[in-house]
mmCIF file of C-alpha atoms in Angstrom:
data_model
loop_
_atom_site.group_PDB
_atom_site.id
_atom_site.type_symbol
_atom_site.label_atom_id
_atom_site.label_comp_id
_atom_site.label_asym_id
_atom_site.label_seq_id
_atom_site.Cartn_x
_atom_site.Cartn_y
_atom_site.Cartn_z
ATOM 1 C CA MET H 1 -0.145 0.140 -0.075
ATOM 2 C CA THR H 2 1.509 3.335 -0.826
ATOM 3 C CA LYS H 3 2.906 5.351 2.110
ATOM 4 C CA ASP H 4 2.352 9.078 0.718
ATOM 5 C CA PRO H 5 0.685 11.416 2.859
ATOM 6 C CA ALA H 6 -0.765 13.568 0.151
ATOM 7 C CA LEU H 7 -2.763 10.328 -1.055
ATOM 8 C CA ILE H 8 -3.757 9.435 1.588
ATOM 9 C CA VAL H 9 -5.734 12.786 2.493
ATOM 10 C CA ILE H 10 -7.167 12.886 -1.120
ATOM 11 C CA ILE H 11 -8.095 9.090 -0.079
ATOM 12 C CA ALA H 12 -9.773 10.697 2.990
ATOM 13 C CA PHE H 13 -11.131 13.232 0.634
ATOM 14 C CA MET H 14 -12.828 10.782 -1.249
ATOM 15 C CA ILE H 15 -14.298 8.632 1.286
ATOM 16 C CA MET H 16 -15.875 12.096 2.854
ATOM 17 C CA ILE H 17 -17.588 12.788 -0.718
ATOM 18 C CA SER H 18 -18.364 9.345 -1.447
ATOM 19 C CA CYS H 19 -20.638 8.668 1.983
ATOM 20 C CA GLY H 20 -22.400 11.577 1.097
ATOM 21 C CA THR H 21 -21.193 14.626 4.136
ATOM 22 C CA VAL H 22 -23.761 16.665 4.447
ATOM 23 C CA SER H 23 -23.360 20.687 3.784
ATOM 24 C CA ALA H 24 -25.953 23.292 4.915
ATOM 25 C CA VAL H 25 -26.372 26.922 5.180
ATOM 26 C CA PRO H 26 -27.343 27.624 8.582
ATOM 27 C CA GLY H 27 -31.246 29.402 9.109
ATOM 28 C CA SER H 28 -31.488 28.159 5.370
ATOM 29 C CA GLY H 29 -33.843 25.091 5.895
ATOM 30 C CA VAL H 30 -31.663 23.977 2.305
ATOM 31 C CA VAL H 31 -29.568 21.338 2.618
ATOM 32 C CA SER H 32 -27.475 18.785 -0.225
ATOM 33 C CA GLY H 33 -26.650 15.412 -0.561
ATOM 34 C CA PRO H 34 -29.081 12.323 0.097
ATOM 35 C CA LEU H 35 -30.778 14.565 3.010
ATOM 36 C CA VAL H 36 -32.512 16.536 0.514
ATOM 37 C CA VAL H 37 -34.562 13.028 -0.477
ATOM 38 C CA ASP H 38 -35.358 12.324 3.055
ATOM 39 C CA ASN H 39 -36.304 15.632 3.576
ATOM 40 C CA ALA H 40 -38.200 15.694 0.506
ATOM 41 C CA ASP H 41 -40.478 12.562 1.546
ATOM 42 C CA GLU H 42 -40.967 14.007 5.142
ATOM 43 C CA SER H 43 -41.951 17.269 3.275
ATOM 44 C CA SER H 44 -44.137 15.323 0.958
ATOM 45 C CA ASP H 45 -46.366 13.545 3.710
ATOM 46 C CA THR H 46 -46.751 16.457 5.832
ATOM 47 C CA ILE H 47 -48.255 18.457 2.757
ATOM 48 C CA LYS H 48 -50.344 15.810 1.789
ATOM 49 C CA ASP H 49 -51.639 15.851 5.988
ATOM 50 C CA LEU H 50 -52.445 18.886 5.495
ATOM 51 C CA ASN H 51 -54.122 19.074 2.361
ATOM 52 C CA SER H 52 -55.914 15.789 3.623
ATOM 53 C CA SER H 53 -57.118 17.959 6.475
ATOM 54 C CA ALA H 54 -57.900 20.955 4.750
ATOM 55 C CA ASN H 55 -60.238 19.151 2.299
ATOM 56 C CA GLN H 56 -61.798 17.878 5.242
ATOM 57 C CA THR H 57 -63.045 21.276 6.233
ATOM 58 C CA ARG H 58 -64.076 22.114 2.803
ATOM 59 C CA THR H 59 -66.303 19.506 2.941
ATOM 60 C CA ASP H 60 -67.564 19.691 5.975
ATOM 61 C CA THR H 61 -67.937 23.437 5.575
ATOM 62 C CA PRO H 62 -71.449 24.260 4.855
ATOM 63 C CA ASN H 63 -71.982 26.769 2.207
ATOM 64 C CA LYS H 64 -74.474 29.941 2.915
ATOM 65 C CA SER H 65 -77.585 27.902 2.609
ATOM 66 C CA SER H 66 -76.763 24.982 4.634
ATOM 67 C CA GLY H 67 -77.680 24.493 8.488
ATOM 68 C CA LYS H 68 -76.606 22.682 11.231
ATOM 69 C CA ARG H 69 -79.050 20.499 12.769
ATOM 70 C CA TYR H 70 -80.973 22.076 15.773
ATOM 71 C CA VAL H 71 -81.831 19.433 18.421
ATOM 72 C CA GLN H 72 -84.575 20.493 21.444
ATOM 73 C CA ALA H 73 -86.575 17.494 23.561
ATOM 74 C CA VAL H 74 -89.546 18.543 24.540
ATOM 75 C CA PRO H 75 -90.257 19.366 28.027
ATOM 76 C CA GLU H 76 -91.637 16.894 30.381
ATOM 77 C CA LYS H 77 -94.287 16.690 33.303
ATOM 78 C CA GLY H 78 -93.131 19.183 35.520
ATOM 79 C CA ASP H 79 -91.091 21.750 33.305
ATOM 80 C CA PRO H 80 -92.782 25.155 32.768
ATOM 81 C CA TYR H 81 -92.911 24.447 29.076
ATOM 82 C CA PHE H 82 -95.482 21.388 29.490
ATOM 83 C CA GLU H 83 -98.924 21.862 28.953
ATOM 84 C CA ALA H 84 -100.885 18.959 28.688
ATOM 85 C CA ALA H 85 -101.833 15.779 27.630
ATOM 86 C CA ALA H 86 -105.146 13.703 27.445
ATOM 87 C CA SER H 87 -106.009 10.932 29.476
ATOM 88 C CA ASP H 88 -106.653 8.954 26.645
ATOM 89 C CA GLY H 89 -103.240 9.427 25.436
ATOM 90 C CA SER H 90 -104.224 10.688 21.674
ATOM 91 C CA TRP H 91 -101.998 13.672 22.587
ATOM 92 C CA ILE H 92 -100.081 15.816 23.928
ATOM 93 C CA SER H 93 -98.933 19.908 24.013
ATOM 94 C CA TYR H 94 -96.369 21.980 25.256
ATOM 95 C CA GLN H 95 -96.396 25.847 26.071
ATOM 96 C CA ASN H 96 -96.496 28.257 23.305
ATOM 97 C CA PRO H 97 -95.526 31.861 23.802
ATOM 98 C CA ARG H 98 -97.567 32.319 20.342
ATOM 99 C CA ASP H 99 -100.354 31.240 21.483
ATOM 100 C CA GLU H 100 -103.413 33.613 22.050
ATOM 101 C CA TYR H 101 -106.759 33.149 23.069
ATOM 102 C CA ARG H 102 -109.838 35.345 21.435
ATOM 103 C CA SER H 103 -111.797 37.936 23.467
ATOM 104 C CA PRO H 104 -114.506 37.914 23.159
ATOM 105 C CA TYR H 105 -114.065 33.898 23.293
ATOM 106 C CA LEU H 106 -116.644 32.646 20.811
ATOM 107 C CA GLY H 107 -116.438 29.108 21.139
ATOM 108 C CA ASP H 108 -113.995 25.603 21.462
ATOM 109 C CA GLY H 109 -112.573 25.832 18.015
ATOM 110 C CA SER H 110 -108.881 26.519 17.758
ATOM 111 C CA ALA H 111 -106.343 26.105 14.580
ATOM 112 C CA LYS H 112 -102.347 25.688 14.362
ATOM 113 C CA ILE H 113 -100.445 27.343 11.706
ATOM 114 C CA CYS H 114 -96.943 26.126 11.621
ATOM 115 C CA ILE H 115 -93.715 26.212 9.935
ATOM 116 C CA THR H 116 -90.808 23.862 10.072
ATOM 117 C CA LEU H 117 -87.497 24.597 8.201
ATOM 118 C CA GLN H 118 -85.361 21.570 7.056
ATOM 119 C CA ASN H 119 -81.684 21.712 5.849
ATOM 120 C CA GLU H 120 -80.420 19.952 2.726
ATOM 121 C CA ALA H 121 -80.365 16.572 4.477
ATOM 122 C CA GLY H 122 -84.152 16.693 6.035
ATOM 123 C CA GLU H 123 -82.921 17.809 9.639
ATOM 124 C CA THR H 124 -84.510 20.537 11.575
ATOM 125 C CA ILE H 125 -82.927 23.777 11.830
ATOM 126 C CA VAL H 126 -83.780 27.451 13.037
ATOM 127 C CA GLY H 127 -81.938 29.435 9.871
ATOM 128 C CA ASP H 128 -79.217 30.808 11.175
ATOM 129 C CA THR H 129 -77.713 30.336 7.952
ATOM 130 C CA VAL H 130 -80.052 32.661 5.966
ATOM 131 C CA PRO H 131 -80.779 35.431 8.055
ATOM 132 C CA ASN H 132 -82.797 38.418 6.820
ATOM 133 C CA THR H 133 -85.669 36.439 5.433
ATOM 134 C CA THR H 134 -89.148 36.757 5.892
ATOM 135 C CA VAL H 135 -91.845 34.232 5.633
ATOM 136 C CA VAL H 136 -95.277 35.748 5.166
ATOM 137 C CA ILE H 137 -98.323 33.643 5.701
ATOM 138 C CA PRO H 138 -101.686 35.633 4.530
ATOM 139 C CA THR H 139 -104.587 34.924 6.934
ATOM 140 C CA GLY H 140 -108.222 35.590 6.707
ATOM 141 C CA THR H 141 -110.593 37.680 8.853
ATOM 142 C CA THR H 142 -111.281 34.573 11.028
ATOM 143 C CA LEU H 143 -107.562 35.100 12.594
ATOM 144 C CA ASP H 144 -107.008 38.944 12.244
ATOM 145 C CA TRP H 145 -107.367 39.453 16.155
ATOM 146 C CA HIS H 146 -104.452 37.482 16.958
ATOM 147 C CA SER H 147 -101.739 40.053 17.112
ATOM 148 C CA ALA H 148 -98.397 38.133 15.088
ATOM 149 C CA ALA H 149 -101.833 37.870 12.191
ATOM 150 C CA ASP H 150 -103.151 39.241 9.390
ATOM 151 C CA PRO H 151 -100.790 38.268 7.777
ATOM 152 C CA ILE H 152 -98.379 35.874 10.379
ATOM 153 C CA THR H 153 -94.420 37.084 9.527
ATOM 154 C CA VAL H 154 -91.795 34.733 10.690
ATOM 155 C CA ASP H 155 -88.163 36.640 10.302
ATOM 156 C CA LEU H 156 -85.311 34.088 10.156
ATOM 157 C CA PRO H 157 -83.386 32.585 12.417
ATOM 158 C CA LEU H 158 -85.841 31.523 14.531
ATOM 159 C CA THR H 159 -83.707 32.283 17.443
ATOM 160 C CA ARG H 160 -84.387 35.969 17.289
ATOM 161 C CA TYR H 161 -87.750 34.643 19.296
ATOM 162 C CA SER H 162 -86.381 34.299 22.848
ATOM 163 C CA ASP H 163 -85.655 30.914 23.315
ATOM 164 C CA ARG H 164 -88.611 29.226 22.160
ATOM 165 C CA PRO H 165 -87.690 28.840 18.267
ATOM 166 C CA LEU H 166 -89.508 25.982 18.117
ATOM 167 C CA ASP H 167 -92.591 25.229 20.369
ATOM 168 C CA ALA H 168 -94.195 21.705 18.815
ATOM 169 C CA ASP H 169 -92.974 17.943 18.143
ATOM 170 C CA GLN H 170 -95.216 17.609 14.716
ATOM 171 C CA PHE H 171 -93.753 14.422 13.463
ATOM 172 C CA GLY H 172 -92.207 10.939 13.839
ATOM 173 C CA THR H 173 -93.354 8.380 16.637
ATOM 174 C CA SER H 174 -91.955 7.317 20.046
ATOM 175 C CA ASP H 175 -93.284 4.762 22.380
ATOM 176 C CA LYS H 176 -93.132 6.896 25.221
ATOM 177 C CA LEU H 177 -95.173 10.002 23.604
ATOM 178 C CA PRO H 178 -98.604 9.709 21.716
ATOM 179 C CA GLN H 179 -97.372 12.255 19.372
ATOM 180 C CA GLY H 180 -93.983 13.474 17.755
ATOM 181 C CA ASP H 181 -90.618 11.431 18.326
ATOM 182 C CA GLY H 182 -89.437 13.693 21.671
ATOM 183 C CA TYR H 183 -87.707 16.874 19.562
ATOM 184 C CA LEU H 184 -89.358 19.994 18.891
ATOM 185 C CA ASP H 185 -89.454 20.940 15.005
ATOM 186 C CA SER H 186 -91.818 23.252 14.255
ATOM 187 C CA HIS H 187 -92.324 27.049 15.053
ATOM 188 C CA CYS H 188 -96.513 27.589 15.374
ATOM 189 C CA PHE H 189 -99.130 29.842 15.814
ATOM 190 C CA GLU H 190 -102.286 29.069 17.969
ATOM 191 C CA PHE H 191 -105.533 30.193 17.892
ATOM 192 C CA HIS H 192 -108.146 29.592 20.620
ATOM 193 C CA GLY H 193 -111.973 31.156 21.385
ATOM 194 C CA LEU H 194 -113.009 30.760 17.631
ATOM 195 C CA SER H 195 -116.531 29.877 17.008
ATOM 196 C CA GLU H 196 -117.218 25.887 16.322
ATOM 197 C CA GLU H 197 -118.837 27.094 13.125
ATOM 198 C CA SER H 198 -116.003 29.627 11.516
ATOM 199 C CA THR H 199 -114.007 28.727 8.659
ATOM 200 C CA VAL H 200 -110.210 29.336 9.524
ATOM 201 C CA GLU H 201 -108.351 30.175 5.962
ATOM 202 C CA TYR H 202 -104.617 30.948 5.165
ATOM 203 C CA GLY H 203 -102.943 32.133 2.031
ATOM 204 C CA GLU H 204 -99.876 30.558 -0.092
ATOM 205 C CA VAL H 205 -96.254 31.134 1.808
ATOM 206 C CA GLN H 206 -94.268 33.949 0.577
ATOM 207 C CA LEU H 207 -90.471 34.001 0.961
ATOM 208 C CA ASN H 208 -88.411 37.576 0.823
ATOM 209 C CA GLY H 209 -85.308 38.759 1.524
ATOM 210 C CA GLU H 210 -81.651 38.128 1.471
ATOM 211 C CA HIS H 211 -81.692 34.445 0.927
ATOM 212 C CA ALA H 212 -85.608 33.715 -0.137
ATOM 213 C CA ASP H 213 -84.140 31.667 -3.363
ATOM 214 C CA GLU H 214 -82.317 29.614 -1.337
ATOM 215 C CA ILE H 215 -85.426 28.069 0.314
ATOM 216 C CA ASN H 216 -88.233 25.487 -1.175
ATOM 217 C CA VAL H 217 -91.827 25.272 -0.450
ATOM 218 C CA VAL H 218 -91.572 21.850 -0.188
ATOM 219 C CA GLY H 219 -95.785 21.660 0.651
ATOM 220 C CA TYR H 220 -98.177 21.785 3.089
ATOM 221 C CA ILE H 221 -99.609 19.077 5.495
ATOM 222 C CA GLN H 222 -103.094 20.204 6.736
ATOM 223 C CA GLN H 223 -105.425 17.714 9.188
ATOM 224 C CA GLU H 224 -108.798 19.028 10.775
ATOM 225 C CA HIS H 225 -111.526 17.540 12.662
ATOM 226 C CA GLU H 226 -108.822 15.154 14.827
ATOM 227 C CA ALA H 227 -106.315 14.797 16.461
ATOM 228 C CA TRP H 228 -102.554 15.660 14.440
ATOM 229 C CA ASN H 229 -101.279 12.242 13.471
ATOM 230 C CA SER H 230 -97.480 13.020 13.820
ATOM 231 C CA ALA H 231 -96.618 9.089 12.116
ATOM 232 C CA ILE H 232 -95.387 11.070 8.420
ATOM 233 C CA ASP H 233 -92.393 12.076 7.010
ATOM 234 C CA PRO H 234 -93.060 15.744 6.175
ATOM 235 C CA ASN H 235 -91.488 15.438 2.793
ATOM 236 C CA THR H 236 -93.620 12.875 1.454
ATOM 237 C CA ALA H 237 -96.325 14.221 3.164
ATOM 238 C CA ALA H 238 -96.669 17.690 2.014
ATOM 239 C CA GLU H 239 -98.602 18.246 -0.859
ATOM 240 C CA SER H 240 -99.320 21.713 -2.846
ATOM 241 C CA TYR H 241 -101.441 25.000 -1.262
ATOM 242 C CA ASN H 242 -104.733 23.865 -3.370
ATOM 243 C CA LYS H 243 -104.469 20.022 -2.600
ATOM 244 C CA ALA H 244 -103.959 20.801 0.890
ATOM 245 C CA GLY H 245 -106.869 22.972 1.231
ATOM 246 C CA GLY H 246 -105.677 26.683 1.939
ATOM 247 C CA GLY H 247 -108.114 25.934 5.286
ATOM 248 C CA TRP H 248 -110.726 24.273 7.179
ATOM 249 C CA THR H 249 -114.380 24.861 8.450
ATOM 250 C CA TYR H 250 -115.141 23.464 11.459
ATOM 251 C CA GLN H 251 -117.521 20.630 12.135
ATOM 252 C CA PRO H 252 -120.019 19.526 15.347
ATOM 253 C CA GLY H 253 -117.679 17.689 17.782
ATOM 254 C CA ALA H 254 -114.308 18.468 15.502
ATOM 255 C CA SER H 255 -113.187 21.841 16.250
ATOM 256 C CA HIS H 256 -109.581 21.637 15.708
ATOM 257 C CA GLY H 257 -107.343 22.271 12.615
ATOM 258 C CA GLN H 258 -104.116 22.187 12.039
ATOM 259 C CA VAL H 259 -101.341 22.961 9.148
ATOM 260 C CA VAL H 260 -97.626 22.779 8.786
ATOM 261 C CA ILE H 261 -95.933 24.157 6.045
ATOM 262 C CA VAL H 262 -92.735 22.499 5.081
ATOM 263 C CA LEU H 263 -89.612 24.791 3.551
ATOM 264 C CA GLN H 264 -86.577 22.890 2.851
ATOM 265 C CA LEU H 265 -82.865 24.796 2.077
ATOM 266 C CA ASP H 266 -81.528 24.295 -1.425
ATOM 267 C CA SER H 267 -77.922 25.601 -1.637
ATOM 268 C CA SER H 268 -77.137 24.234 -5.421
ATOM 269 C CA GLY H 269 -75.520 26.790 -7.445
ATOM 270 C CA SER H 270 -75.019 29.149 -4.674
ATOM 271 C CA ASP H 271 -71.853 30.316 -3.378
ATOM 272 C CA ILE H 272 -70.056 30.001 0.082
ATOM 273 C CA SER H 273 -70.472 32.901 2.005
ATOM 274 C CA GLU H 274 -67.960 35.283 3.202
ATOM 275 C CA LYS H 275 -68.548 33.357 6.664
ATOM 276 C CA SER H 276 -67.134 30.023 5.523
ATOM 277 C CA MET H 277 -64.707 31.950 3.365
ATOM 278 C CA GLU H 278 -63.281 32.536 6.201
ATOM 279 C CA ASP H 279 -63.631 29.341 8.337
ATOM 280 C CA ASN H 280 -62.728 27.713 5.278
ATOM 281 C CA THR H 281 -59.232 29.502 5.125
ATOM 282 C CA THR H 282 -56.280 27.906 2.516
ATOM 283 C CA ILE H 283 -53.391 26.199 4.312
ATOM 284 C CA GLU H 284 -50.825 28.417 3.843
ATOM 285 C CA GLU H 285 -52.677 30.912 6.313
ATOM 286 C CA LYS H 286 -53.589 27.829 8.849
ATOM 287 C CA THR H 287 -50.249 26.889 9.164
ATOM 288 C CA ASN H 288 -48.412 30.282 9.063
ATOM 289 C CA GLY H 289 -46.798 29.778 5.102
ATOM 290 C CA SER H 290 -45.945 26.283 5.783
ATOM 291 C CA ALA H 291 -45.263 24.031 2.694
ATOM 292 C CA THR H 292 -47.813 23.840 0.016
ATOM 293 C CA ASP H 293 -47.949 21.072 -2.252
ATOM 294 C CA THR H 294 -47.588 22.739 -5.994
ATOM 295 C CA ARG H 295 -47.339 19.009 -7.728
ATOM 296 C CA ASN H 296 -50.519 18.822 -9.457
ATOM 297 C CA LYS H 297 -49.357 21.561 -11.593
ATOM 298 C CA GLY H 298 -46.552 19.612 -13.022
ATOM 299 C CA SER H 299 -44.154 20.884 -10.613
ATOM 300 C CA ALA H 300 -41.616 19.039 -8.022
ATOM 301 C CA THR H 301 -40.742 22.044 -6.220
ATOM 302 C CA THR H 302 -42.596 23.432 -3.191
ATOM 303 C CA THR H 303 -42.498 26.819 -1.440
ATOM 304 C CA LYS H 304 -40.898 28.037 1.161
ATOM 305 C CA PRO H 305 -41.080 26.005 4.426
ATOM 306 C CA SER H 306 -42.518 27.884 7.633
ATOM 307 C CA GLU H 307 -40.282 28.411 10.856
ATOM 308 C CA SER H 308 -41.639 25.705 12.797
ATOM 309 C CA THR H 309 -40.624 23.351 9.896
ATOM 310 C CA LYS H 310 -37.539 24.724 8.996
ATOM 311 C CA SER H 311 -36.389 24.387 12.554
ATOM 312 C CA ASP H 312 -37.247 20.906 12.512
ATOM 313 C CA ASP H 313 -35.144 20.327 9.649
ATOM 314 C CA ASP H 314 -32.340 21.777 11.019
ATOM 315 C CA THR H 315 -32.614 19.806 14.270
ATOM 316 C CA THR H 316 -32.758 16.625 12.579
ATOM 317 C CA MET H 317 -29.425 17.842 9.803
ATOM 318 C CA ILE H 318 -27.170 18.458 12.740
ATOM 319 C CA PRO H 319 -27.185 14.766 14.403
ATOM 320 C CA ARG H 320 -27.185 13.062 10.570
ATOM 321 C CA MET H 321 -23.994 15.938 10.020
ATOM 322 C CA LEU H 322 -22.366 14.602 12.991
ATOM 323 C CA SER H 323 -22.791 10.683 12.053
ATOM 324 C CA PHE H 324 -21.673 11.647 8.708
ATOM 325 C CA SER H 325 -18.566 13.513 10.050
ATOM 326 C CA LEU H 326 -17.339 11.135 12.356
ATOM 327 C CA LEU H 327 -17.614 8.276 9.855
ATOM 328 C CA VAL H 328 -15.059 9.954 7.658
ATOM 329 C CA VAL H 329 -13.185 10.908 10.903
ATOM 330 C CA PHE H 330 -13.094 7.047 11.885
ATOM 331 C CA THR H 331 -12.342 5.877 8.216
ATOM 332 C CA GLY H 332 -9.499 8.592 7.960
ATOM 333 C CA LEU H 333 -7.755 7.727 11.232
ATOM 334 C CA VAL H 334 -7.725 3.632 10.005
ATOM 335 C CA ILE H 335 -6.095 4.527 7.180
ATOM 336 C CA ILE H 336 -3.205 6.414 8.454
ATOM 337 C CA VAL H 337 -2.750 3.915 11.228
ATOM 338 C CA TRP H 338 -2.848 0.894 8.749
ATOM 339 C CA ASN H 339 -0.571 3.138 6.474
ATOM 340 C CA SER H 340 1.851 4.100 9.524
ATOM 341 C CA ARG H 341 2.470 0.071 10.617
ATOM 342 C CA ASP H 342 2.970 -0.317 7.381
ATOM 343 C CA PHE H 343 5.591 1.991 6.628
ATOM 344 C CA LEU H 344 7.525 1.418 10.452
ATOM 345 C CA GLN H 345 7.601 -2.212 9.251
ATOM 346 C CA SER H 346 9.534 -0.890 5.962
#
């Protein structure tokens, strides 16, 4: 073996190159050698995770005419909002702040006019995502004494009406209840003290305001002369205004009637609202300028990493540099010792 010290240095230098010794610019986050591939893989995985999270956020974030289900259980006996229940189990009722009695009281005739608002999935909502929209239901002279009638006007969202945006359980069934599934689903106006020979009339519902074109009138469900049957699906039971009847005339011994107008949101073709845009911030904003995947544009590069990413890269880079440097030093020492032995033996 050669005993020339210069050649020993050259051999050591070549070993350093072949081992892929890392060079780095402090604080730049830029590395060369095999670590570029490792970091690129790690960054790629990070990007995939970030994009996956962002896409999930976009999927779960409703646009301006969607709404989260509003859940409020019906009042139980002993609750101030529990009103009464029939002894034969045929009906149950709850206190309604929009329930009024006629003065003078003309008889036992009663009526109930309601709306139920649903999101695209058919869930009960209160209209938080369609504010500044008004639902108008014309009523005839029989009901004009009610403070909220002639016409009935409902401003969305329903939560603006104190803490009782919903007051009736009109749909579904439960083994524990004579009517309903145990959750409030309708916003109603009640009328008591009507003549038992009178006729109740209501007109076609009108939608006005900022989001009126994003609400569909599914139809009307009218039931009269008997207790309300809640064992129905509001979307399939709803009929056109003309078919529903637009009102009823009381009969002897059957002096009650109800109608529920079914409304449902329709977000098809609508733009994302400003609130949704605020919630659906870009990956760069969510990660304080972290790496963004640009491979879908045919590029193999990534944008400038964030400070936290650079810090992680620098922390990972230092032990790797030391490992390679120790390997090089050890190899060089072995060569020097080996050559020195040969030199002494000669």
